[in-house]
Amino acid sequence: MTVAAGVGYVLIALGPALSLFASVIAKKPFLILTLLSSTLFWLISLIILAGAWRAFLPVKSTELWPYSILILTSVGFQEGIRIGFWRLFKKMEDMLNAFADRVSKPRLFLTDKMLLALAGGLGHGLAHAVFFCLSLLTPAFGPATFYVDKCPSIPFFLISAIIALGFVIIHTFSMVIAFNGYTEGKRKDQIFVPFAHLIAALITLINLVPGGCNIGLPLLCIMAGTTLYYSWQLVWRRLTEHQTTRSSD
Amino acid sequence: MARVRVFLAVLFLLFTSSPVHGADNGSDSVLESVPDLEKAMYLNLKSYPCVRLLNLSGEIGCSNPGNDKISAPIVRLKSGTISLARPSTVLLQEEQMQDFFLRVSGDMEFSKNVAGVLVEPSETVNMSSGFSPADKFPQSAFAPYSNTSYEWNLPGSGIMWNKYDFPVFLLAEESISTLKEIVGEGNEASPENVAEFDLVMQTTKLGTHDSETCLKDQTCLPLGGYSVWSSLPPINISSTVTKPIVFAVASFDSASFFRDRSLGADSPISGLIALLTAVDALSHVNHLKNLKKQLVFAVLTGEAWGYLGSRKFLQELDLGSDSIRGLSSSMIEQIVEIGSVGQSLGKGGTLFYAHAGGESSGTKVILKALEDASESLGSDNVKVKKASSMNPGIPPSSLMAFLRKNTSASGIVLGDFDSAFSNKFYHSHLDNASNIKTSSVAAAAALVARALYIIANGDATLDLMALNDIKVNVSLVEELVGCLVTCEPGLSCELVGRYISPSNGDCPSHYVGVFQDTPSASQKPSYVDDTSRFLWNFLADMTSATRDGTDSCTGDCSNVGDVCIGSETEGGGKCVISTTRYVPAYSTRLKYENNIWHVLPANPSDPMESVDPVWTESYWNTIGLRVYKVESPLYDRLVLAGGVFVTFASYLAVVIARTQLAKVVKRD
C-alpha cells in the first residue's frame, strides 16, 4: 500500500501514544523508566502465559468458546499481575518518599502518582501496539494490500491499526483507574478495570465471525472511549477532592 | 526468544483479530509469521515468458520497456473492446492471442495502453483451425528455390517475429485456478488486482538493439547448441573412410512464442524419435560391416533459427575439423531427412510423403528404397508416396542447407504431409504430445530403418531375411515420447536417467538456447544441454560395439577412440567403442576472439550467409510474475491523513486536558 499508507497505519496505532509520550512523559526521566519497565513486565506476563498454554495451541476449533477460555485465563492472569505491579509501585512510592524526607525535599504529589500510573499504562499499551500491530506492518509499506476472508470490506492492516489504537487507550487509562482504585480501596474502580479489559478482549472474538469486524471494531472503539471517559471522570474527581482537602488544611 | 515469538505470534492470533486465513486455493491456511503474510499477499504465478531476441537488423520478442518492473491492473479482454482507458495488463484466452497480437502491431492507439499481457491456457483446446505464430513459409530465405510466397504453414500468423515493448507471459496450467480466484468476473472496484512483471532485458537497459552491437557490448549471447553425429558401425579412425556414406538426419530444436514452452512434438521431435528408433532397430543387424555403404546418423539443433546446426556441420566438413573426423563431404551419397512424422494416420494404415530435393538419380535410389521398404512391411500397411510435383520443392528442412551448399547432393525429406504441413500447431506451445500418434512415429521408424538398410546395401543382392528381421521396438517409441515430449515423466524418466542426470528434470524444452561455451575443438564441452547430452549418450550406446570387459569410467577411456557412456550417472559410466561426436551449432558468421563474439561479413560463395539473421538472445537477470491487490491512491492518502489527524487530535486533547488539570491543581 505504499509508504504513505504504512506511515498512516503507524500513526493511527501509535498517534495518541506518541502524543502522550511527547507532551507528558518525555519531560520526566523517571516516567520514561517506569514506561520501559512496565513494557518489560507486560511482555514477561505474555511469555508466562504462552508457556502455560503451549500444550493446548494451536486451537484447531472453529467454535468460539475455546478462544473465550483462553481470553478469560489470560486476562485474569494479567489483571492479577497488575495488582502485583501496583504493590511494587507502592513499595517504590514508600522508598521515594523516605528518600525525599531524608533530603528534605517534598514527597510525591498526587499528580506525580497519577503520572506514574499513566506511564505504567502507556508501557503496557505500547508493548501491545508494537507487538501485535507494528511487527506485522512491514508489508504495508510495499505496494500490495491484504484482505482477510472473514472481513472483505476493511483492509487487514487497517483493522490491525484500529485494534492497536483501542488497546493502547484501554491499557493506558486502565492503569490510572486501577491504581486509584487500589489506593483508595474503591470497589467500583477495582472491578471496572478487569471487566473492561475482559469485555474488550471478548469483543475481538466478534471479528472471527464472517463480517463481524464491521461490528467488532466500532464496539472496541466505544469500549476505549468508555475507559477514557471513566478515567477522566475519576481523575477530575480525585484532583478536585484533593484540592479541597488541601485547601481546607 | 525466537521460539517465544512463535508462541506469542500464535497467541496473538487468538487474542485479537481472527486467525488470518490465507487465500490459498480455498483451503484454510493459517498465517503464522510475517513471511507467511507476504506470501499470501504477493502471489507468484508459475508462467512462461516471451523474451527479447535480436538479429542483425533489429529485435523481436518481448521485454519490459525500461529498467524496472512494470505493474498494471488486470483487465480481461472482451470481444469488441475498442481501446483501453489506462495502462493495463491484458488477460487473454489462448484463442484471442493471434488477433490480439496482430492488432497490437498495427494499432498504436490501442497498444500504448498495453502494459503487459497474460495468456490463459484453455482447458479444452478448441482451436480447430490451428494456431501457429510462425510464418506461412518458415525461413523462406534459405529455400533453394525462388517461390518464397508458397504457404507451407497455413495457420501461420507470424506474430512471434514481431517486436513487442511489453512483457508477455503464458500462465502454467497450475496457475489457472489461482488466477480465476483472484480475478473473478471482472470486478473493477478497489482494491484492484495488479500484475507485476519482471522481464527486464539487458539489451533494453543498455540500448543495444541489434546482434552486432549487443554482441560487442556483451549484452547478449548467440543462439546455438551442440549437434550429435554417430556412425553405425563405428568407423575405424586409423583408416580413412572409403565407403560412401548414407546420411540420415533429423533436427531436435523447435521454437515458439514462449521461450520455455517449445515442445515441438510433431515438428521436429517426432522425426527425431523415428530416427532414434530406427538406429536402435538397425543396431541389431549383424553384418552391417559388410554393407556397401556406411550409415551415419546426425541429429542437428538450431535449425529453427537459421539452420545453424546443418550450416555449421557443413562448415566443419569443409574445414576438416576434429569434430567430424572420419567423415568427408564428398563421400556423402544420399541424405535421408526425417521431418514431422507424427500425424500420418489415415484410413487403415499410415501414409508418408517423400519430398525429393537435388539431383534426380540420387533421389531415385532413395525413393526406390522407400518403396521397397514399404512393400516389405506388408501387412503393417505403411505406404510412401512421392510428394506432389505442384510443390515448389522441398519443405523447410535441414536438407535445404545441404542442397544450397552442394548442388550435386541429393536427398529426401520424409514427412506426414504433402503440399502443406499437417501440423496445425507448427512452432507453437500447443505442439505437444496430444498432437502426435505413437503408431505413426513407429511406422516411420520402421520405414526408414528398412529403407536405410536397402540403400546401404547398394547394388548387392538384398538379404530379405535380414531385411524382414529389422523390427521397430514400439515401447522404445513410447518411452521416448514420454521422455522428450511430455512433462510426466519428462526428462526424469528412466531411459534418460540411464545416461545422464538432467539439470532440469521437468518438462523438456527444445528451444535451442544460447551458446554459452567458448568454442573449442574439445569433445568434452562444458555447457551442453540435457537433450544433446542424452542424444550423444543414447546414440553412442546404440551404435557401440561393446568392448570385452567393460571398464567403468567417469570421463576418459584408456583406449583411444573409446567413449565413456553414462559418466554422469550414479554408477559411473562404461567405455565402449563408438564413433559419436558433438559438433557445435552456431552461426557460421560468428567468430569467437578475445572473449567476444564477432560478426564476420558474409562469405560471398555461401548464399545462405547473406540471409542469415544471426539470432542472439538478450541477457536477463531474473524473470518473474506476481499478482497482488492494490488500493487506490486516494485510499493511501486518506489513511495517512487519518493517522496524522489522530496524532494531532490526541496531542490537542492531551494539551487541553493538561491545562484543565493544572487549573484544578493550582500550585503556587
mmCIF file of C-alpha atoms in Angstrom, chain B residues 130 170 202 207 242 249 275 299 342 397 425 530 583 606 609 622 625 628 663:
data_model
loop_
_atom_site.group_PDB
_atom_site.id
_atom_site.type_symbol
_atom_site.label_atom_id
_atom_site.label_comp_id
_atom_site.label_asym_id
_atom_site.label_seq_id
_atom_site.Cartn_x
_atom_site.Cartn_y
_atom_site.Cartn_z
ATOM 1 C CA GLY B 130 -4.875 -24.319 -35.685
ATOM 2 C CA LEU B 170 1.866 -17.697 -20.677
ATOM 3 C CA GLN B 202 19.869 -6.268 -20.684
ATOM 4 C CA GLY B 207 20.259 0.344 -25.658
ATOM 5 C CA THR B 242 36.487 -45.333 -48.091
ATOM 6 C CA VAL B 249 19.303 -36.632 -40.402
ATOM 7 C CA LEU B 275 15.401 -41.678 -36.226
ATOM 8 C CA VAL B 299 20.770 -35.018 -35.033
ATOM 9 C CA GLY B 342 3.604 -37.879 -36.072
ATOM 10 C CA SER B 397 14.178 -28.626 -43.598
ATOM 11 C CA PHE B 425 0.388 -26.040 -34.294
ATOM 12 C CA ASP B 530 20.207 -32.057 -21.352
ATOM 13 C CA VAL B 583 29.507 -30.795 -33.361
ATOM 14 C CA ASP B 606 27.866 -19.101 -49.452
ATOM 15 C CA GLU B 609 25.297 -16.402 -45.096
ATOM 16 C CA THR B 622 15.549 -12.573 -13.154
ATOM 17 C CA LEU B 625 5.451 -12.613 -12.474
ATOM 18 C CA TYR B 628 -1.381 -8.731 -5.748
ATOM 19 C CA LYS B 663 -6.117 24.835 36.762
#
